[in-house]
XYZ file of C-alpha atoms in Angstrom:
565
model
C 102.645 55.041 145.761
C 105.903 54.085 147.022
C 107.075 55.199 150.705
C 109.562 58.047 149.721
C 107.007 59.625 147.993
C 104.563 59.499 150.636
C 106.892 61.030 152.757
C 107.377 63.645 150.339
C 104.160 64.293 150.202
C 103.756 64.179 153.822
C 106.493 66.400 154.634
C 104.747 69.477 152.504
C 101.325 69.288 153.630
C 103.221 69.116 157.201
C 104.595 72.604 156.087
C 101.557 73.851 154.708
C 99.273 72.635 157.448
C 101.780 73.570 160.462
C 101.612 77.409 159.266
C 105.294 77.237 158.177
C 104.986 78.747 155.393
C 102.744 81.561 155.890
C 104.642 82.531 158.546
C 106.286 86.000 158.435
C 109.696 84.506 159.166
C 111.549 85.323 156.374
C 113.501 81.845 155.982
C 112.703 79.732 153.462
C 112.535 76.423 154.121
C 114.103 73.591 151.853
C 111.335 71.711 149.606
C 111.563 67.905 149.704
C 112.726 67.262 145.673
C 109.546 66.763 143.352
C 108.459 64.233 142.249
C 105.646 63.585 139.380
C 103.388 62.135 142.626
C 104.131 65.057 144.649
C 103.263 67.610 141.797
C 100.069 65.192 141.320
C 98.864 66.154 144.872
C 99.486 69.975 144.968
C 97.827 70.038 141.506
C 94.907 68.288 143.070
C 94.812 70.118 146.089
C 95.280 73.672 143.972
C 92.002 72.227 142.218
C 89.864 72.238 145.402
C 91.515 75.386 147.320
C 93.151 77.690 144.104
C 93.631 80.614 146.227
C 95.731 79.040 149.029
C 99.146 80.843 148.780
C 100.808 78.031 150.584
C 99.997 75.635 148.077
C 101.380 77.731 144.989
C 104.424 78.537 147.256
C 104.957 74.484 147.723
C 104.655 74.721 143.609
C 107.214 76.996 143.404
C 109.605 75.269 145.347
C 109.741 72.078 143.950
C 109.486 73.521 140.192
C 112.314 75.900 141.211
C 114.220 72.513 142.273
C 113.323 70.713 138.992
C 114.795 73.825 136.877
C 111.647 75.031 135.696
C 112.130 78.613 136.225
C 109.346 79.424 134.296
C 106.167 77.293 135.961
C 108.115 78.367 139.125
C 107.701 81.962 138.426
C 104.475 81.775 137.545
C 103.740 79.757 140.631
C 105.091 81.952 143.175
C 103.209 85.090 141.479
C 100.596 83.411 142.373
C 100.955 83.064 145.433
C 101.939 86.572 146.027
C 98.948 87.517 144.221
C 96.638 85.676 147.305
C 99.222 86.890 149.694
C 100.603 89.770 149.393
C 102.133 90.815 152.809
C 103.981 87.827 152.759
C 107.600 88.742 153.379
C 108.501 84.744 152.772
C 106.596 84.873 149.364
C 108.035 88.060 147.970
C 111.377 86.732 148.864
C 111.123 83.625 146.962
C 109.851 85.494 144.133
C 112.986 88.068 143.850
C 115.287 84.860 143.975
C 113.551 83.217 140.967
C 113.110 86.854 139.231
C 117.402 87.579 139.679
C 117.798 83.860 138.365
C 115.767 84.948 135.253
C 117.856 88.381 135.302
C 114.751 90.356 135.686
C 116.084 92.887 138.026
C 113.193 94.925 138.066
C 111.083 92.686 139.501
C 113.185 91.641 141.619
C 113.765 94.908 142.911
C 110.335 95.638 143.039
C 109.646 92.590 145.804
C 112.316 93.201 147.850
C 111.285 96.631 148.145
C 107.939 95.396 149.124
C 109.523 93.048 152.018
C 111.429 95.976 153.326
C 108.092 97.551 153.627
C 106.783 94.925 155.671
C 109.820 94.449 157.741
C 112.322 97.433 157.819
C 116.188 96.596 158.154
C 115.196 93.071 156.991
C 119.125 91.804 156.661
C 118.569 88.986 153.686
C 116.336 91.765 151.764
C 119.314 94.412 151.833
C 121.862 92.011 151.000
C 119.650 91.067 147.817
C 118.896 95.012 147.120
C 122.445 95.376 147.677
C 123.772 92.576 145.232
C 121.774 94.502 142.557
C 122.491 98.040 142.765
C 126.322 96.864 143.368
C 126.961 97.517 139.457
C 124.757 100.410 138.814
C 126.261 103.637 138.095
C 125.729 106.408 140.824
C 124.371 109.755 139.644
C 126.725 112.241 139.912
C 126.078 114.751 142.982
C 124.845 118.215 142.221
C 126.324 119.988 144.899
C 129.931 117.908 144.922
C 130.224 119.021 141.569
C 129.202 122.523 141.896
C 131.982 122.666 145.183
C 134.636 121.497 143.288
C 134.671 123.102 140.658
C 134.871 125.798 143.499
C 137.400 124.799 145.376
C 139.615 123.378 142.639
C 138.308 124.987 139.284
C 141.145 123.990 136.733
C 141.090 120.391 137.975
C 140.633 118.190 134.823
C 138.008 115.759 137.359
C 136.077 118.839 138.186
C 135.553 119.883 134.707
C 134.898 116.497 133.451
C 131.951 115.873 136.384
C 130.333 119.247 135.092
C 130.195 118.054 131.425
C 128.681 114.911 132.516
C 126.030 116.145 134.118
C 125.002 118.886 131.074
C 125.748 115.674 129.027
C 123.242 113.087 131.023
C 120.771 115.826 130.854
C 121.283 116.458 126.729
C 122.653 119.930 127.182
C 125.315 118.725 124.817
C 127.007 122.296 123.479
C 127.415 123.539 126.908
C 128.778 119.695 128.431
C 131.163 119.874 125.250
C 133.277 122.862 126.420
C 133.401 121.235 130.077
C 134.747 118.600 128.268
C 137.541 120.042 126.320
C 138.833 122.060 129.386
C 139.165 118.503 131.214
C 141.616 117.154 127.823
C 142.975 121.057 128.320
C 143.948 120.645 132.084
C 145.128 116.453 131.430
C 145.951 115.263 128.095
C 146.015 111.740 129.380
C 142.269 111.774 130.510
C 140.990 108.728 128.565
C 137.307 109.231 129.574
C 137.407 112.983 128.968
C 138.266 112.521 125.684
C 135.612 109.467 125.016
C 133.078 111.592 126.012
C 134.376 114.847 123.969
C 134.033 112.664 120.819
C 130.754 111.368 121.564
C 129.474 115.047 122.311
C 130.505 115.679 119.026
C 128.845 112.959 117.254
C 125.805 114.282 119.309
C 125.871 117.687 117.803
C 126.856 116.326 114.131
C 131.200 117.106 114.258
C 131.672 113.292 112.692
C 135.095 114.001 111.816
C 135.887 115.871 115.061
C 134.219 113.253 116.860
C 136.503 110.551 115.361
C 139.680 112.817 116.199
C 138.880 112.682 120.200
C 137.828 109.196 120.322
C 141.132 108.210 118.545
C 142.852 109.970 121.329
C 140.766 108.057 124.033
C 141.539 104.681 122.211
C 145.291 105.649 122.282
C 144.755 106.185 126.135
C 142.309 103.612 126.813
C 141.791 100.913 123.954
C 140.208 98.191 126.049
C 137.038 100.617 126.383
C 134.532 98.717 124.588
C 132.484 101.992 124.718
C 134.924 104.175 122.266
C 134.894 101.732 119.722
C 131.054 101.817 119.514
C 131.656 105.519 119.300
C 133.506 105.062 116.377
C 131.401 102.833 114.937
C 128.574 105.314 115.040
C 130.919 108.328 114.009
C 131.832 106.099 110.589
C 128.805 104.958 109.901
C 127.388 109.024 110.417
C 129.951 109.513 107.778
C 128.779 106.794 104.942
C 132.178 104.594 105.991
C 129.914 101.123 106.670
C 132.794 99.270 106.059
C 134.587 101.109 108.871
C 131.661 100.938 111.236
C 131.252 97.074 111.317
C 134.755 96.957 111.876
C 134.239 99.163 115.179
C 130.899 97.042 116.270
C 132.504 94.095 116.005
C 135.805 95.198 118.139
C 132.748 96.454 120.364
C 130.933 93.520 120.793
C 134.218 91.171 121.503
C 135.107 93.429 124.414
C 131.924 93.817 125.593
C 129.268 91.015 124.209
C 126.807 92.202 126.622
C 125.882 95.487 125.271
C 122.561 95.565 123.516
C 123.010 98.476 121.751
C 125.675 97.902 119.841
C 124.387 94.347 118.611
C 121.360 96.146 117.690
C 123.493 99.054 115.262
C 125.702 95.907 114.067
C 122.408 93.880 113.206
C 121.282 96.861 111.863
C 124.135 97.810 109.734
C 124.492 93.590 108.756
C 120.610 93.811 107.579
C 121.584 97.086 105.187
C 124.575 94.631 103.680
C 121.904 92.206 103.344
C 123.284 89.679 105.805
C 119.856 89.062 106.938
C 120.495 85.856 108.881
C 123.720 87.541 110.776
C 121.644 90.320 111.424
C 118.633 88.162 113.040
C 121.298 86.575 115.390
C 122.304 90.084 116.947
C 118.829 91.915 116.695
C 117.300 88.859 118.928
C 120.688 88.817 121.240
C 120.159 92.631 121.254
C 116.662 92.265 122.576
C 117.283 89.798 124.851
C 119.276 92.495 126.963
C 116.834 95.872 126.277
C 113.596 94.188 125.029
C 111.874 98.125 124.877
C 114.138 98.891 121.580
C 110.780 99.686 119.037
C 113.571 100.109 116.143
C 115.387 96.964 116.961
C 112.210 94.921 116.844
C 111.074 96.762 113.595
C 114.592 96.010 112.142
C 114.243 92.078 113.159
C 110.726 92.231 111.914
C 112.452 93.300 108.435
C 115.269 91.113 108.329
C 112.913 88.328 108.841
C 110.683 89.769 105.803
C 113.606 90.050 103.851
C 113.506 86.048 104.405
C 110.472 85.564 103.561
C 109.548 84.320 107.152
C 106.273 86.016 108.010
C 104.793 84.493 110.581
C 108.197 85.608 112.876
C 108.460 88.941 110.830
C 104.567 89.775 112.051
C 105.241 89.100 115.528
C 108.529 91.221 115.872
C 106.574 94.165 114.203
C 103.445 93.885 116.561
C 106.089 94.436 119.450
C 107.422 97.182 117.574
C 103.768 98.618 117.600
C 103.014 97.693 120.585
C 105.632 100.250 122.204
C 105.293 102.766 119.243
C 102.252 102.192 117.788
C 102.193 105.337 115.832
C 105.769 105.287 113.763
C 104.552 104.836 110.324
C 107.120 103.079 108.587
C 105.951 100.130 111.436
C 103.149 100.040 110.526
C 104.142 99.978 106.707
C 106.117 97.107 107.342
C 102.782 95.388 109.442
C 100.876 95.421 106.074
C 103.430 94.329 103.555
C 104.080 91.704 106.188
C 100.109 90.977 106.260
C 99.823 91.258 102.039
C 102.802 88.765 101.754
C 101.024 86.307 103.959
C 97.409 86.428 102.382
C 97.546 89.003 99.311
C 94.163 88.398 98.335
C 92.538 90.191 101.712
C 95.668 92.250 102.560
C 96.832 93.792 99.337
C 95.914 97.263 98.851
C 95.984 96.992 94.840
C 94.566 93.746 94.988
C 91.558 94.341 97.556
C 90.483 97.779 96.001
C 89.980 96.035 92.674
C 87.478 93.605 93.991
C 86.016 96.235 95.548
C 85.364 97.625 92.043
C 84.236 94.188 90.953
C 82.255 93.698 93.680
C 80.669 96.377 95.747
C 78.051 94.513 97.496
C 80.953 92.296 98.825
C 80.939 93.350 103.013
C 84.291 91.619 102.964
C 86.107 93.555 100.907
C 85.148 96.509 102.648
C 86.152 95.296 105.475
C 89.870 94.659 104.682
C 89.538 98.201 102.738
C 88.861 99.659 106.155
C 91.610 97.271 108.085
C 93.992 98.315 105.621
C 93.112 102.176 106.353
C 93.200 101.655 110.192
C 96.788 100.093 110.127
C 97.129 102.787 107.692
C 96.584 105.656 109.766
C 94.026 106.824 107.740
C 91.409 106.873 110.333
C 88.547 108.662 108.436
C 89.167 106.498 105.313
C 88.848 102.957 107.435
C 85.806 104.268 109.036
C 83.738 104.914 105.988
C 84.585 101.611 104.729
C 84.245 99.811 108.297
C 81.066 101.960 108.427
C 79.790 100.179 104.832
C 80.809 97.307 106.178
C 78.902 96.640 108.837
C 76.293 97.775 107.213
C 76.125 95.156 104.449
C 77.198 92.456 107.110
C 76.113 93.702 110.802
C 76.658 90.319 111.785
C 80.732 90.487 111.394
C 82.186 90.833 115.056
C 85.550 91.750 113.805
C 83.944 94.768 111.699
C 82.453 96.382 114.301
C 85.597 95.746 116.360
C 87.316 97.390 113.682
C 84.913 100.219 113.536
C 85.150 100.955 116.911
C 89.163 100.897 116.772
C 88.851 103.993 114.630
C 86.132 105.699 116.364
C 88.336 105.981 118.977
C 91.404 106.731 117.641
C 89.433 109.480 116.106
C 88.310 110.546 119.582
C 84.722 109.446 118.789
C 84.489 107.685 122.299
C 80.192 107.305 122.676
C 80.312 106.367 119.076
C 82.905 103.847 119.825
C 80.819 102.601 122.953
C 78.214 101.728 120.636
C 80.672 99.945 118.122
C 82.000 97.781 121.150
C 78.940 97.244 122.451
C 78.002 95.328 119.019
C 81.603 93.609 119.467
C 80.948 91.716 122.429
C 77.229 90.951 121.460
C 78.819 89.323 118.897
C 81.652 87.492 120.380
C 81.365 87.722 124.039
C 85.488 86.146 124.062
C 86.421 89.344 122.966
C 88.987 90.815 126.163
C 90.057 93.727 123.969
C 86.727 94.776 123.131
C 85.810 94.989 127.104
C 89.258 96.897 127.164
C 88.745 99.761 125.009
C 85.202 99.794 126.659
C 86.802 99.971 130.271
C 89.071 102.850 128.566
C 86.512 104.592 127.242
C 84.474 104.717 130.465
C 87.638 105.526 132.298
C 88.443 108.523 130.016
C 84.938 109.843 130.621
C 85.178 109.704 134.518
C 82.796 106.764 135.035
C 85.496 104.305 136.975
C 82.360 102.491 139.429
C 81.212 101.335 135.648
C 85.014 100.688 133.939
C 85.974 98.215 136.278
C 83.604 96.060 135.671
C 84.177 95.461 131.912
C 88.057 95.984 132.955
C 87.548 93.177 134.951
C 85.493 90.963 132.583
C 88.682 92.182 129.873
C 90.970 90.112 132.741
C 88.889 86.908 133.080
C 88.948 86.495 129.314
C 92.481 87.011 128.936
C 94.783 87.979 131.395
C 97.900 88.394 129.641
C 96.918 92.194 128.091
C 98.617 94.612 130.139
C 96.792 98.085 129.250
C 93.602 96.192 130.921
C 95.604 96.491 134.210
C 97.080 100.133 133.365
C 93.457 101.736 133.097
C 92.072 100.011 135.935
C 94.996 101.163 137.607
C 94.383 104.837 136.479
C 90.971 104.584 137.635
C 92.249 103.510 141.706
C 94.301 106.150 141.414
C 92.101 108.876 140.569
C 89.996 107.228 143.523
C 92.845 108.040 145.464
C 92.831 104.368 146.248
C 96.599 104.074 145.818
C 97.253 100.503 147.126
C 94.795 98.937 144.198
C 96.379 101.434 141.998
C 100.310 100.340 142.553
C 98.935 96.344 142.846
C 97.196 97.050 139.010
C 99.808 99.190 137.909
C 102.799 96.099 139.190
C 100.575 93.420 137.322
C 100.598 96.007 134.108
C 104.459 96.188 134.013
C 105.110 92.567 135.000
C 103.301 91.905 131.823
C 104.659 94.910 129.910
C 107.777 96.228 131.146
C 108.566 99.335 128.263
C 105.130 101.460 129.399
C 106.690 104.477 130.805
C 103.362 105.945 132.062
C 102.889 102.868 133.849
C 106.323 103.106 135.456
C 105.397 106.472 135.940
C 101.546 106.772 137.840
C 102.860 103.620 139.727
C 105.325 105.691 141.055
C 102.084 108.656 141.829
C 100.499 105.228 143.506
C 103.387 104.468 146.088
C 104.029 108.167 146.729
C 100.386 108.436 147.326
C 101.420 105.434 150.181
C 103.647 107.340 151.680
C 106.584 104.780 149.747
C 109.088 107.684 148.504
C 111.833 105.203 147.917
C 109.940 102.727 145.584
C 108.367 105.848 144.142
C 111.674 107.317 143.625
C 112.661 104.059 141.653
C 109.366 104.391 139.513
C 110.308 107.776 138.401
C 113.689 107.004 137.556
C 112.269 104.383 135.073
C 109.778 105.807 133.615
C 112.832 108.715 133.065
C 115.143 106.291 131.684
C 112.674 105.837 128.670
C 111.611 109.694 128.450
C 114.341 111.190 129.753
C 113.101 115.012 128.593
C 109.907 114.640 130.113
C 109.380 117.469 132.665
C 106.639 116.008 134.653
C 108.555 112.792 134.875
C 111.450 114.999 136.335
C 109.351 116.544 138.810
C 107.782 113.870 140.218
C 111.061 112.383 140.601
C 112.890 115.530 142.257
C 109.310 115.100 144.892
C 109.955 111.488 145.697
C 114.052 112.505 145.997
C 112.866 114.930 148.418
C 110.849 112.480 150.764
C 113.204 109.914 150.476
C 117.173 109.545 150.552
C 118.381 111.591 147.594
C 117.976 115.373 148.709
C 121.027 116.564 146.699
C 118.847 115.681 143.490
C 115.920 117.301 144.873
C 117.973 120.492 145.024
C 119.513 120.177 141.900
C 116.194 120.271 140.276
C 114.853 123.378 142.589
C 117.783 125.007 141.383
C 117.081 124.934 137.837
C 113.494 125.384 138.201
C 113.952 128.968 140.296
C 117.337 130.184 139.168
C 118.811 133.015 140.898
C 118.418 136.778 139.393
C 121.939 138.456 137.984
C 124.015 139.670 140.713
C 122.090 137.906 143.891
C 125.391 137.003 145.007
C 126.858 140.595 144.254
C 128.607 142.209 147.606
C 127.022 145.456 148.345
């Protein structure tokens, strides 16, 4: 080895060995550059001690350094993983997540160091740097006092219309609205917003009228034209639309959604390789869009590329597995790649040739399950394993159904058979975890949940459930730690967003449970318990105007309590 290297070498076992690293100081000290002998030696050393977190740190550092963002990540997760109180650790990791532009998890760390050290300056300046360009929610009671104070003011109007409009009360926001263009013709925003409440409630026409005025006032708002985009293509003017999309998308080439309704609109022209271009830009940005994975997955069908078209629908299903034009697509998708097993006309025919045949029962039943048709798959799952009880991916499929039908002990069974079978199956030990979860038997989940996570880490709902079962344990540390892994590996699960939030206000941790609830809103934004949750966490924590707001609506005052006797 030649002397630099040793010295490399040296110089981070020095750090590791000297304590310098585990050491709550929050500075993180420079890494000696890589090189392949340096990695050689942590790799070896991570081989004899895997759980040290100094060691994956080290790994970080000098991946980080070579511009591997990825093995970096995964290194320093790691090491939070082994140590989690480690305000040096969970800084590192925020830095790598913001360079990645996952802002969530970023904000999720640095939450976690102010935990451990309160006031922390470098930890506020990075919390700071990322809320910078968020957009504040507007204030219950400022609005409600100036509309008081000053109630023909076009600003006061316009605040109260967007707050009906943010919470979909869009006939009552529109009249705020219309008094703000009333009070000041020249209010470009008032009028963007008049023509998108329009386009809300169905007034295409009307809605085009308004934005036109906002455009007049304003036409560098990228916004407007995507207004008018949707407004035309409401209208059956596609031609139009595009036109509006792309004007969007030059002024603003960040916005996901209106790449996706462009790619969108390009796939119905039959564009389909423009359209892939913007559906995967679009998804870079909002990965959670079901539709704008379904709509890749069919542009990519369209072009006869399957194998890409199959994995853009299973993310579709995996955030909405119960849309049934996805799951359409899934099994043309699956009949174009292997017709003879996936084809509906094709299989039932050999069924008729063939009755004895377990296989083609068993893609009768598949077909049925992806159908929907629950009861249908399970007779022929059911005949299946019958005629073959030695196919593992029957009884898998059997046992799919049974619980989809809410057949859980039935299901138990089915599983059981699964893993007999093929003891590498993690989602069979999943569903079995679930089921044991539903039924109140946690003490017994976790232990197939856990067996689910040695076989394959990567599913997420294996970390939801055992997750839901700390919870209901009241054991809300394990619960937020399972319920973090389950989002880091699946970000668009609302509930997850959602009972993590339960977890950290079970901890006493109203601000990161406040941020919880406001995500798991942003996907359901109707969702009452969501809302209340949140309004109990605003309470607790720094946002008490919200909490009123909410108390407000939920006990509104009886006619004439204000009336002067």
């Amino acid at each position: 080895m030649q002397t630099h290297h040793l010295l490399s070498v040296f110089l981070i076992l020095l750090l590791l060995f000297c304590g310098c690293i585990t050491d709550t100081n929050v500075t993180v000290p420079d890494a000696e550059s890589g090189t392949p002998d340096t990695l050689a030696t942590l790799q070896s050393l991570l081989e004899s001690d895997p759980e040290n977190p100094d060691l994956w740190y080290a790994m970080a550092e000098i991946l980080k350094e070579q511009g591997d963002n990825e093995g970096a990540i995964h290194a320093i997760t790691r090491a939070a993983e082994f140590s989690p109180g480690n305000s040096t650790i969970l800084l590192a990791k925020a830095h790598l997540h913001i360079t990645k532009g996952e802002r969530d998890k970023a904000n999720r760390a640095i939450l976690k160091v102010l935990d451990i050290l309160p006031g922390n300056k470098t930890a506020l300046d990075l919390l700071s740097s990322l809320r910078m360009n968020t957009t504040t929610p507007l204030n219950y009671i400022q609005v409600e006092h100036d509309l008081l104070i000053e109630p023909n003011n076009t600003w006061s109007a316009f605040n109260k219309g967007r707050l009906l409009f943010e919470e979909g009360k869009y006939r009552e926001a529109l009249a705020w609205f219309i008094k703000a263009t009333t009070y000041d013709q020249k209010n470009a925003p008032a009028w963007y917003f008049t023509g998108t409440t329009y386009t809300e409630l169905g007034n295409y026409a009307q809605a085009i009228d308004a934005l036109q005025s906002a455009l007049t006032l304003d036409p560098s708002n990228a916004g407007v034209y995507y207004e008018m985009g949707r407004a035309y293509e409401k209208l059956g003017n596609r031609t139009a639309a595009r036109n509006y999309y792309e004007t969007a998308i030059k002024l603003n080439p960040d916005n996901e959604w209106t790449r996706f309704v462009y790619g969108k609109n390009l796939a119905i022209s039959g564009d389909y390789e423009s359209a892939i271009k913007e559906l995967k830009t679009s998804l870079e940005g909002s990965s959670c869009q079901a539709s704008a994975w379904y709509e890749l997955a069919n542009a990519y069908y369209q072009t006869g590329q399957y194998d890409q078209a199959l994995e853009a629908i299973n993310s579709a299903l995996t955030i909405d597995p119960y849309t049934k034009e996805y799951r359409a697509l899934y099994l043309s998708i699956r009949a174009a790649q292997d017709p003879a097993s996936w084809s509906l006309q094709n299989v039932t025919k050999r069924a008729a040739d063939a009755p004895e045949n377990a296989s083609v029962w068993f893609y009768q039943g598949a077909i049925a399950y992806h159908d929907g048709r629950y009861a249908d798959a399970l007779t022929y799952l059911t005949s299946a394993v019958s005629l073959d009880p030695m196919n593992p991916e029957a009884w898998y499929y059997r046992g799919m159904t049974q619980y989809e039908l809410g057949r859980y002990q039935d299901a138990l069974c089915s599983f059981d058979k699964t893993i007999l079978l093929d003891p590498g199956n993690a989602w069979a030990y999943y569903y079995r975890g679930d089921i044991l979860q539903k039924g109140g038997q946690c003490e017994y989940a976790i232990a197939y949940l856990n067996k689910g996570i040695q076989l394959d880490p990567t599913i997420p709902w294996t970390y939801y459930v055992k997750g839901n079962c700390y919870l209901n344990q009241s054991r809300y540390q394990l619960a937020a730690d399972e319920f973090d892994r389950s989002i880091d590996q699946f970000p668009c699960n609302r509930w997850a967003w959602f009972f993590g939030g339960q977890s950290y206000y079970g901890l006493g941790k109203f601000s990161i449970a406040y941020d919880y609830f406001t995500k798991a809103l942003s996907f359901d934004p109707e969702n009452e318990e969501f809302r209340r949750w949140k309004a109990r966490a605003a309470a607790e924590s720094s946002y008490p105007d919200e909490a009123i707001y909410h108390y407000n609506q939920t006990l509104p005052f009886s006619t004439g309590a204000c009336g002067i006797m």
